[in-house]
Coordinates of C-alpha atoms and ligand atoms in Angstrom, one line a residue:
M1 CA 36.2 101.7 124.0
T2 CA 39.6 103.0 123.1
F3 CA 41.4 106.4 122.9
S4 CA 39.1 109.2 121.7
K5 CA 39.7 110.7 118.3
D6 CA 40.9 113.9 119.8
F7 CA 43.2 112.2 122.4
L8 CA 46.0 114.6 123.2
W9 CA 49.3 112.8 122.4
G10 CA 52.5 114.7 123.0
G11 CA 55.4 115.5 125.3
A12 CA 56.2 117.7 128.3
V13 CA 59.0 120.0 129.3
A14 CA 59.6 122.8 131.9
A15 CA 61.2 126.2 131.0
N16 CA 64.0 126.0 133.5
Q17 CA 65.1 122.5 132.3
C18 CA 65.2 123.4 128.6
E19 CA 65.1 127.1 127.7
G20 CA 68.5 128.4 128.9
A21 CA 68.9 132.1 128.2
W22 CA 68.5 132.6 131.9
N23 CA 69.4 136.3 131.7
E24 CA 68.3 137.2 128.2
G25 CA 65.3 139.0 127.0
G26 CA 64.9 140.9 130.3
K27 CA 64.4 137.7 132.3
G28 CA 64.9 137.9 136.0
E29 CA 66.5 135.2 138.2
S30 CA 64.3 132.3 139.3
I31 CA 65.2 129.9 142.1
Q32 CA 66.3 127.3 139.6
D33 CA 69.1 129.7 138.3
H34 CA 70.7 129.2 141.7
I35 CA 70.7 125.4 141.8
T36 CA 74.0 123.7 140.9
A37 CA 74.4 120.6 138.8
G38 CA 74.7 117.3 140.7
T39 CA 74.6 113.6 140.0
L40 CA 72.8 110.6 141.5
N41 CA 75.4 110.5 144.3
K42 CA 76.2 114.2 144.6
P43 CA 73.1 116.3 145.6
R44 CA 72.4 119.6 143.8
R45 CA 73.0 122.7 146.0
F46 CA 71.2 126.0 146.2
T47 CA 73.6 128.9 146.5
R48 CA 72.2 132.2 147.7
E49 CA 74.8 134.1 145.5
L50 CA 75.9 132.8 142.1
D51 CA 79.3 131.2 142.5
S52 CA 81.6 131.5 139.5
E53 CA 83.2 128.2 140.3
E54 CA 79.9 126.4 140.0
Y55 CA 77.9 125.1 137.0
Y56 CA 74.2 126.1 137.0
P57 CA 72.5 124.0 134.3
S58 CA 69.4 126.1 134.0
H59 CA 71.5 128.9 132.6
D60 CA 71.9 127.2 129.2
G61 CA 69.4 124.4 129.5
V62 CA 69.4 122.8 126.1
D63 CA 69.0 126.2 124.4
F64 CA 65.3 125.8 123.6
Y65 CA 65.1 129.6 123.8
H66 CA 67.0 129.9 120.6
R67 CA 66.1 126.5 119.0
Y68 CA 62.4 126.3 119.6
K69 CA 61.6 126.3 115.9
E70 CA 63.7 123.3 115.2
D71 CA 62.4 121.5 118.3
I72 CA 58.8 122.1 117.6
R73 CA 59.3 121.1 114.0
L74 CA 60.6 117.7 115.3
F75 CA 57.6 117.4 117.7
A76 CA 55.4 118.1 114.7
E77 CA 57.2 115.4 112.7
M78 CA 56.3 112.9 115.4
G79 CA 52.7 114.1 115.1
F80 CA 52.3 115.7 118.5
K81 CA 48.8 117.0 119.2
V82 CA 49.9 118.7 122.3
F83 CA 53.1 120.2 123.7
R84 CA 53.2 120.8 127.5
L85 CA 55.6 123.5 128.5
S86 CA 55.9 126.0 131.3
I87 CA 56.1 129.8 131.2
A88 CA 59.1 131.1 133.2
W89 CA 57.3 133.5 135.6
S90 CA 60.5 135.6 135.8
R91 CA 60.5 136.1 132.0
I92 CA 57.1 137.9 132.4
F93 CA 57.7 139.5 135.7
P94 CA 61.4 139.5 136.3
C95 CA 61.1 140.2 140.0
G96 CA 57.6 138.9 140.4
D97 CA 56.2 142.0 142.1
E98 CA 56.3 144.6 139.3
E99 CA 53.1 146.3 138.0
Q100 CA 53.9 145.9 134.4
P101 CA 55.1 142.8 132.5
N102 CA 58.2 142.4 130.4
E103 CA 57.1 142.7 126.8
E104 CA 60.1 140.8 125.5
G105 CA 59.2 137.8 127.6
L106 CA 55.6 137.9 126.4
L107 CA 56.8 138.0 122.9
F108 CA 58.9 135.0 123.2
Y109 CA 55.9 132.8 124.2
D110 CA 53.8 134.4 121.5
N111 CA 56.4 133.1 119.0
V112 CA 56.5 129.6 120.7
F113 CA 52.7 129.3 120.7
D114 CA 52.5 130.5 117.1
E115 CA 55.0 128.0 116.1
C116 CA 53.0 125.2 117.8
R117 CA 49.8 126.5 116.1
K118 CA 51.5 126.4 112.7
Y119 CA 51.6 122.6 113.0
G120 CA 48.2 122.2 114.7
I121 CA 49.9 121.5 118.1
E122 CA 47.9 122.6 121.2
P123 CA 50.1 124.1 123.9
L124 CA 49.4 123.0 127.4
V125 CA 50.9 125.6 129.7
T126 CA 52.1 125.2 133.3
L127 CA 52.1 128.5 135.1
S128 CA 54.6 127.5 137.8
H129 CA 57.0 124.7 137.4
F130 CA 59.4 125.1 140.3
E131 CA 60.3 128.5 138.9
I132 CA 59.3 131.2 141.4
P133 CA 61.2 134.5 140.8
Y134 CA 64.1 134.6 143.3
H135 CA 63.3 138.2 144.3
L136 CA 60.0 136.9 145.8
V137 CA 61.9 134.4 147.8
K138 CA 64.4 137.0 149.2
T139 CA 61.9 139.7 149.8
Y140 CA 58.7 137.9 150.9
Q141 CA 59.7 134.4 151.7
G142 CA 57.6 133.3 148.8
F143 CA 54.1 132.2 149.4
S144 CA 54.4 132.4 153.1
D145 CA 53.5 136.0 152.5
R146 CA 49.8 136.5 151.5
R147 CA 50.7 139.3 149.1
V148 CA 52.4 136.9 146.8
I149 CA 49.0 135.5 145.9
D150 CA 48.2 138.8 144.2
F151 CA 51.5 138.8 142.3
F152 CA 50.8 135.3 141.1
V153 CA 47.3 136.2 140.0
R154 CA 48.5 139.3 138.2
Y155 CA 51.0 137.1 136.3
A156 CA 48.3 134.5 135.5
V157 CA 45.8 137.2 134.3
T158 CA 48.5 138.8 132.2
V159 CA 49.3 135.5 130.3
F160 CA 45.6 134.4 130.2
E161 CA 44.7 137.8 128.5
R162 CA 47.7 137.7 126.2
Y163 CA 47.4 134.1 125.0
K164 CA 43.6 133.7 125.2
H165 CA 43.4 132.9 121.5
K166 CA 46.5 130.7 121.4
V167 CA 46.3 128.5 124.5
K168 CA 43.3 126.6 125.7
Y169 CA 44.8 124.1 128.3
W170 CA 46.5 125.3 131.4
L171 CA 47.9 123.9 134.6
T172 CA 48.5 126.0 137.7
F173 CA 51.3 124.6 139.9
N174 CA 53.5 121.6 138.9
E175 CA 53.5 118.8 141.4
I176 CA 51.8 121.0 144.1
N177 CA 51.9 118.1 146.6
F178 CA 55.7 118.4 146.8
A179 CA 54.8 121.1 149.4
T180 CA 53.6 118.4 151.8
M181 CA 57.3 117.5 152.3
P182 CA 60.0 119.8 153.8
K183 CA 61.9 119.7 150.5
G184 CA 59.0 121.4 148.8
N185 CA 59.7 124.6 150.8
L186 CA 61.7 126.2 148.1
N187 CA 60.5 124.6 144.9
I188 CA 56.8 125.1 145.4
L189 CA 56.4 127.7 148.1
G190 CA 59.6 129.9 147.7
I191 CA 60.5 129.6 151.3
L192 CA 64.2 129.8 152.1
D193 CA 64.8 130.2 155.8
D194 CA 68.0 131.9 157.0
R195 CA 68.8 128.9 159.0
T196 CA 68.7 126.6 155.9
E197 CA 72.2 125.5 154.9
D198 CA 71.2 122.7 152.5
H199 CA 67.9 123.2 150.6
N200 CA 67.6 119.4 150.4
H201 CA 67.2 119.4 154.2
P202 CA 65.7 122.8 154.8
W203 CA 64.8 124.3 158.1
D204 CA 61.2 123.4 158.2
D205 CA 58.4 125.2 160.1
K206 CA 55.4 123.0 159.4
E207 CA 52.8 125.6 160.3
R208 CA 54.5 128.2 158.0
R209 CA 54.8 125.6 155.2
Y210 CA 51.1 124.6 155.4
Q211 CA 50.0 128.3 155.6
A212 CA 52.1 129.0 152.5
L213 CA 50.5 126.0 150.8
H214 CA 47.1 127.4 151.7
H215 CA 48.2 130.6 149.9
V216 CA 49.2 128.5 146.9
F217 CA 45.8 126.8 146.9
L218 CA 44.2 130.3 146.9
A219 CA 46.5 131.5 144.1
S220 CA 45.6 128.5 142.0
A221 CA 41.9 128.8 142.7
R222 CA 41.8 132.5 141.9
A223 CA 43.7 131.8 138.7
V224 CA 41.2 129.2 137.7
A225 CA 38.3 131.6 138.3
E226 CA 40.0 134.4 136.4
G227 CA 40.9 132.1 133.6
H228 CA 37.2 131.0 133.2
R229 CA 36.2 134.6 133.2
I230 CA 38.7 135.6 130.6
N231 CA 37.9 132.7 128.3
P232 CA 35.1 130.3 129.2
Q233 CA 36.7 127.8 126.8
F234 CA 39.8 127.5 128.9
R235 CA 40.4 124.1 130.5
I236 CA 42.5 124.5 133.6
G237 CA 43.9 121.6 135.6
C238 CA 45.7 120.8 138.8
M239 CA 49.0 118.9 138.6
L240 CA 50.2 116.4 141.2
C241 CA 53.1 114.0 141.5
H242 CA 51.1 110.8 142.1
I243 CA 53.3 108.3 143.9
T244 CA 51.3 105.1 144.0
M245 CA 52.2 103.0 147.0
Y246 CA 51.5 99.5 148.1
P247 CA 51.5 98.1 151.6
L248 CA 54.7 96.1 151.7
T249 CA 52.9 93.2 153.4
C250 CA 49.3 92.3 154.1
A251 CA 49.8 93.1 157.8
P252 CA 46.9 95.4 158.8
D253 CA 49.4 97.9 160.2
D254 CA 51.0 98.2 156.7
M255 CA 47.6 98.7 155.2
L256 CA 46.8 101.6 157.5
E257 CA 50.2 103.1 157.0
Y258 CA 49.6 103.0 153.3
Q259 CA 46.2 104.7 153.7
E260 CA 47.7 107.4 155.8
L261 CA 50.6 108.2 153.4
D262 CA 48.3 108.0 150.4
H263 CA 45.9 110.5 151.9
F264 CA 48.6 112.8 153.0
F265 CA 50.8 112.8 149.9
N266 CA 48.6 111.8 147.0
N267 CA 45.0 112.8 148.0
F268 CA 45.1 115.9 150.1
C269 CA 46.1 118.5 147.4
G270 CA 43.9 117.0 144.7
D271 CA 40.9 116.9 147.1
V272 CA 41.3 120.6 147.8
Q273 CA 41.8 121.5 144.1
V274 CA 39.1 119.3 142.7
R275 CA 36.5 119.5 145.5
G276 CA 37.2 123.0 146.7
E277 CA 37.6 122.3 150.3
Y278 CA 40.0 120.7 152.8
P279 CA 39.4 117.0 153.5
Y280 CA 38.6 115.7 157.0
Y281 CA 41.8 113.7 157.5
I282 CA 44.0 116.8 156.9
K283 CA 42.0 118.9 159.3
N284 CA 42.5 116.2 161.8
Y285 CA 46.2 116.0 161.1
F286 CA 46.5 119.8 161.6
R287 CA 44.6 119.5 164.9
K288 CA 46.7 116.7 166.2
N289 CA 49.9 118.4 165.3
G290 CA 49.0 121.8 166.7
I291 CA 49.0 123.4 163.2
F292 CA 46.7 126.4 163.1
L293 CA 46.1 128.0 159.8
H294 CA 44.7 131.5 159.1
I295 CA 41.9 130.7 156.8
Q296 CA 39.5 133.6 156.2
E297 CA 35.9 133.1 155.5
E298 CA 36.3 134.4 151.9
D299 CA 39.1 131.8 151.4
R300 CA 36.6 129.1 151.5
Q301 CA 34.5 130.8 148.8
I302 CA 37.7 131.2 146.7
L303 CA 38.5 127.5 146.9
K304 CA 35.0 126.6 146.0
A305 CA 34.9 129.0 143.1
G306 CA 38.2 127.8 141.7
K307 CA 37.8 124.1 141.3
V308 CA 39.8 122.7 138.4
D309 CA 38.4 121.3 135.2
F310 CA 40.6 118.3 135.0
Y311 CA 43.2 116.4 137.1
S312 CA 46.7 115.9 135.7
F313 CA 49.6 114.1 137.3
S314 CA 53.1 112.7 136.8
Y315 CA 53.7 109.0 137.0
Y316 CA 57.1 107.4 136.9
M317 CA 57.4 104.7 139.5
T318 CA 55.8 103.1 142.6
N319 CA 57.0 102.1 146.0
C320 CA 55.9 100.3 149.1
V321 CA 55.2 101.4 152.6
T322 CA 55.5 99.6 155.9
K323 CA 55.4 100.2 159.6
R324 CA 58.3 97.8 160.0
K325 CA 61.5 99.6 160.9
E326 CA 64.1 96.9 160.5
N327 CA 65.2 94.7 157.6
V328 CA 63.4 96.8 155.0
E329 CA 65.2 97.1 151.6
L330 CA 64.8 100.6 150.2
T331 CA 64.4 102.0 146.8
L332 CA 64.8 105.5 145.3
G333 CA 62.1 107.4 143.5
N334 CA 60.7 110.7 142.2
L335 CA 60.6 113.1 145.1
M336 CA 60.6 110.2 147.6
G337 CA 61.8 106.7 147.8
G338 CA 60.2 103.9 149.9
A339 CA 60.4 100.2 150.6
K340 CA 61.5 98.1 147.7
N341 CA 58.8 96.0 145.8
P342 CA 60.3 92.5 145.2
Y343 CA 58.1 92.1 142.1
L344 CA 59.5 95.1 140.2
K345 CA 62.7 96.0 138.4
A346 CA 64.2 99.5 138.5
S347 CA 65.7 102.0 136.1
D348 CA 69.4 102.9 136.3
W349 CA 68.5 105.7 138.6
G350 CA 66.7 103.3 140.9
W351 CA 63.1 104.2 140.1
Q352 CA 60.9 101.1 140.1
I353 CA 59.1 100.4 136.8
D354 CA 55.4 99.6 137.3
P355 CA 53.2 99.9 134.2
Q356 CA 50.2 98.1 135.9
G357 CA 50.5 100.7 138.7
L358 CA 49.5 103.3 136.1
R359 CA 46.3 101.5 135.4
F360 CA 45.6 101.2 139.1
T361 CA 46.3 104.9 139.5
L362 CA 44.0 106.0 136.7
Q363 CA 41.2 103.9 138.1
K364 CA 41.8 105.1 141.6
L365 CA 41.8 108.7 140.5
Y366 CA 38.7 108.4 138.4
D367 CA 36.9 106.6 141.2
R368 CA 37.7 109.4 143.5
Y369 CA 37.0 112.5 141.3
Q370 CA 35.0 111.5 138.2
I371 CA 36.5 114.3 136.2
P372 CA 38.8 114.0 133.1
L373 CA 42.3 112.9 133.8
M374 CA 45.5 113.6 132.0
I375 CA 48.9 112.0 132.4
V376 CA 51.3 114.9 131.9
E377 CA 54.6 113.2 132.8
N378 CA 55.8 109.6 132.3
G379 CA 59.0 108.3 131.0
I380 CA 62.3 106.7 131.8
G381 CA 65.6 108.4 132.4
A382 CA 68.5 106.5 130.9
A383 CA 72.1 107.0 129.9
D384 CA 71.7 106.8 126.1
E385 CA 74.6 106.5 123.8
L386 CA 75.0 108.4 120.5
V387 CA 76.9 106.3 118.0
D388 CA 77.3 107.5 114.4
G389 CA 74.4 109.9 114.8
K390 CA 72.1 107.1 116.1
V391 CA 70.6 106.2 119.4
H392 CA 69.2 102.7 120.0
D393 CA 66.9 102.9 123.0
P394 CA 64.7 99.7 123.1
Y395 CA 64.4 100.1 126.9
R396 CA 62.6 103.4 126.4
I397 CA 60.2 101.9 123.8
E398 CA 59.5 99.0 126.2
Y399 CA 58.8 101.3 129.1
L400 CA 56.5 103.6 127.2
R401 CA 54.8 100.8 125.3
D402 CA 54.0 98.9 128.6
H403 CA 52.6 102.1 130.2
I404 CA 50.5 103.0 127.2
L405 CA 49.1 99.5 127.1
E406 CA 47.9 99.8 130.7
M407 CA 46.6 103.3 130.0
R408 CA 44.6 101.7 127.2
L409 CA 43.1 99.1 129.5
A410 CA 42.1 101.8 132.0
V411 CA 40.3 103.7 129.1
E412 CA 38.6 100.4 128.1
N413 CA 37.4 100.2 131.7
G414 CA 35.8 103.6 131.3
V415 CA 38.3 106.0 132.7
E416 CA 38.0 109.4 131.0
L417 CA 41.5 110.2 129.9
M418 CA 42.2 113.4 127.8
G419 CA 45.8 112.9 126.9
Y420 CA 49.3 111.7 127.5
T421 CA 52.4 113.9 127.4
M422 CA 55.5 111.8 128.1
W423 CA 58.2 113.6 130.0
G424 CA 61.1 115.2 128.2
P425 CA 60.6 114.5 124.4
L426 CA 63.8 116.4 124.0
D427 CA 66.7 115.5 126.3
L428 CA 66.9 118.1 129.0
I429 CA 68.3 118.8 132.5
S430 CA 67.1 116.4 135.1
A431 CA 65.2 118.2 137.9
G432 CA 66.4 115.8 140.6
T433 CA 70.0 115.5 139.8
G434 CA 70.8 118.4 137.5
E435 CA 72.4 116.0 135.0
M436 CA 72.1 115.8 131.2
K437 CA 73.1 112.2 131.4
K438 CA 69.7 111.1 132.7
R439 CA 67.9 111.3 129.4
Y440 CA 64.2 110.9 128.7
G441 CA 63.9 112.1 125.1
F442 CA 62.9 110.9 121.7
I443 CA 65.4 113.5 120.6
Y444 CA 69.0 113.2 121.7
V445 CA 70.7 116.5 122.5
D446 CA 74.5 116.6 122.3
R447 CA 75.3 118.1 125.6
G448 CA 77.3 116.7 128.6
N449 CA 76.9 117.0 132.3
D450 CA 79.5 119.7 132.4
G451 CA 78.0 121.8 129.6
S452 CA 80.2 120.4 126.8
G453 CA 78.8 119.4 123.4
S454 CA 77.4 121.0 120.2
L455 CA 73.7 121.0 121.3
A456 CA 72.8 119.3 118.0
R457 CA 69.6 117.3 117.9
Y458 CA 69.4 113.6 116.8
K459 CA 66.4 111.4 116.4
K460 CA 66.5 108.2 118.6
D461 CA 64.8 104.9 117.6
S462 CA 62.0 105.8 119.9
F463 CA 61.3 108.9 117.8
Y464 CA 60.1 106.8 114.9
W465 CA 58.2 104.4 117.3
Y466 CA 56.2 107.3 119.0
K467 CA 55.4 108.7 115.6
K468 CA 53.7 105.4 114.7
V469 CA 51.9 105.3 118.1
I470 CA 50.4 108.7 117.5
A471 CA 49.5 108.0 113.8
S472 CA 47.6 104.9 114.9
N473 CA 46.0 106.7 117.9
G474 CA 47.7 104.3 120.3
E475 CA 46.8 101.1 118.4
D476 CA 50.2 100.3 116.9
L477 CA 52.6 99.9 119.8
D478 CA 55.0 97.4 118.2
Ligands
LIG501 C1 59.1 115.6 138.0 C2 59.2 117.1 137.5 C3 59.9 117.3 136.2 C4 60.9 116.2 135.8 C5 60.6 114.8 136.3 C6 61.7 113.8 136.1 O1 59.2 115.6 139.4 O2 58.0 117.7 137.4 O3 60.4 118.6 136.2 O4 62.2 116.5 135.8 O5 60.1 114.8 137.6 O6 62.6 113.9 137.2 P1 64.1 113.9 137.1 O7 64.4 115.1 136.1 O8 64.6 114.1 138.4 O9 64.5 112.6 136.5

């Protein structure tokens, strides 16, 4: 057994990290338009008002809005079968609560999808990738207000109807399980408490956060049901950030700690979206912590009727968990760090590299759900150097090769895997640090952290390598 003939090879981006044109074409402000640039050592900041002294990287992105034709042509040259991108909700409904959509925004994505189709590339569209319209945050405190579910569903139905002949694959909320952490208040749920001074350490009301997440589950489930009604051919998935963890030691305490965190962060949201109901361990957690959610009887029906068709996830790194409080070496990571694994090396941004962990994860997820899986983000952020128009990036080739090899082994073991979209085929703004310097792409973009540079595109060595990988359907990884 190996990759199926129609395996979806490609790459993934998000609107706010590449489009730019933040206030063109009738687009409204999204929360991302208020987040400043940062670095590994200088956290990004959310400013309620735009500050002319600050640099907001989403405003220009890497100018995909104006250069999508060139970029999609380069993806086609690599042989992409699929291109994952998000629709910026605030391009379609600038405030989020209007009755009528913004035609210019709809037209932009018509053009992008037509361009993909021209080359036989399937678009895979995320409806919400950390991009809730800012107006919904200011006026409703995002999804903490039940009315926002209807606004989201209106947006989803609008784009499903409009693109029903152009797009078959959809994801509802990017890394939805981010909302299980206080930091997910803003990005996923659109909650910005007046008492919050630093969005990285927000004022957190757990009950409100989980209530808002309940509303996000409903919004997602209703979108799935509407999507299936509009076009029964649609395949609509959930999307989680799967942070695979290991117990740091074989102490039984560490094993139980691992199980608890794994349930809480990795399994909970997927269980709701795949199985259509809340799992026992989270109900117990709510009970123990005095969290009472308003869940109406019809909500249960909605969750059941809106189960996803496939499970997709991001995978970059792994970490360890332990009950021990002292003498624990720590590591950084995507959304969260953890205890350092002595058997692994890390990227320059401190994310531990663990290809075998990907095989483990695929097998774990398939054991759990037995529905098709898709890896929709995977890659390594590195400080590439452009010299004489060339970028030599053997470290990226090595990272991706090792992960694809493990992915192949999981498929050989019987895991049903639909596709693989590496993260950031085109260098783009880092979500975590707001930098350009942390590059993932096969295509180098001449742009600096401060917004300098010509924005010209250059093919890296990995560009030619990935082209071979796709042409050989994952057989030729050398
Ligand atoms: C995920 C996000 C992406 C992406 C990626 C890499 O959490 O879904 O938007 O950016 O992580 O993270 P970073 O950009 O911080 O390196």
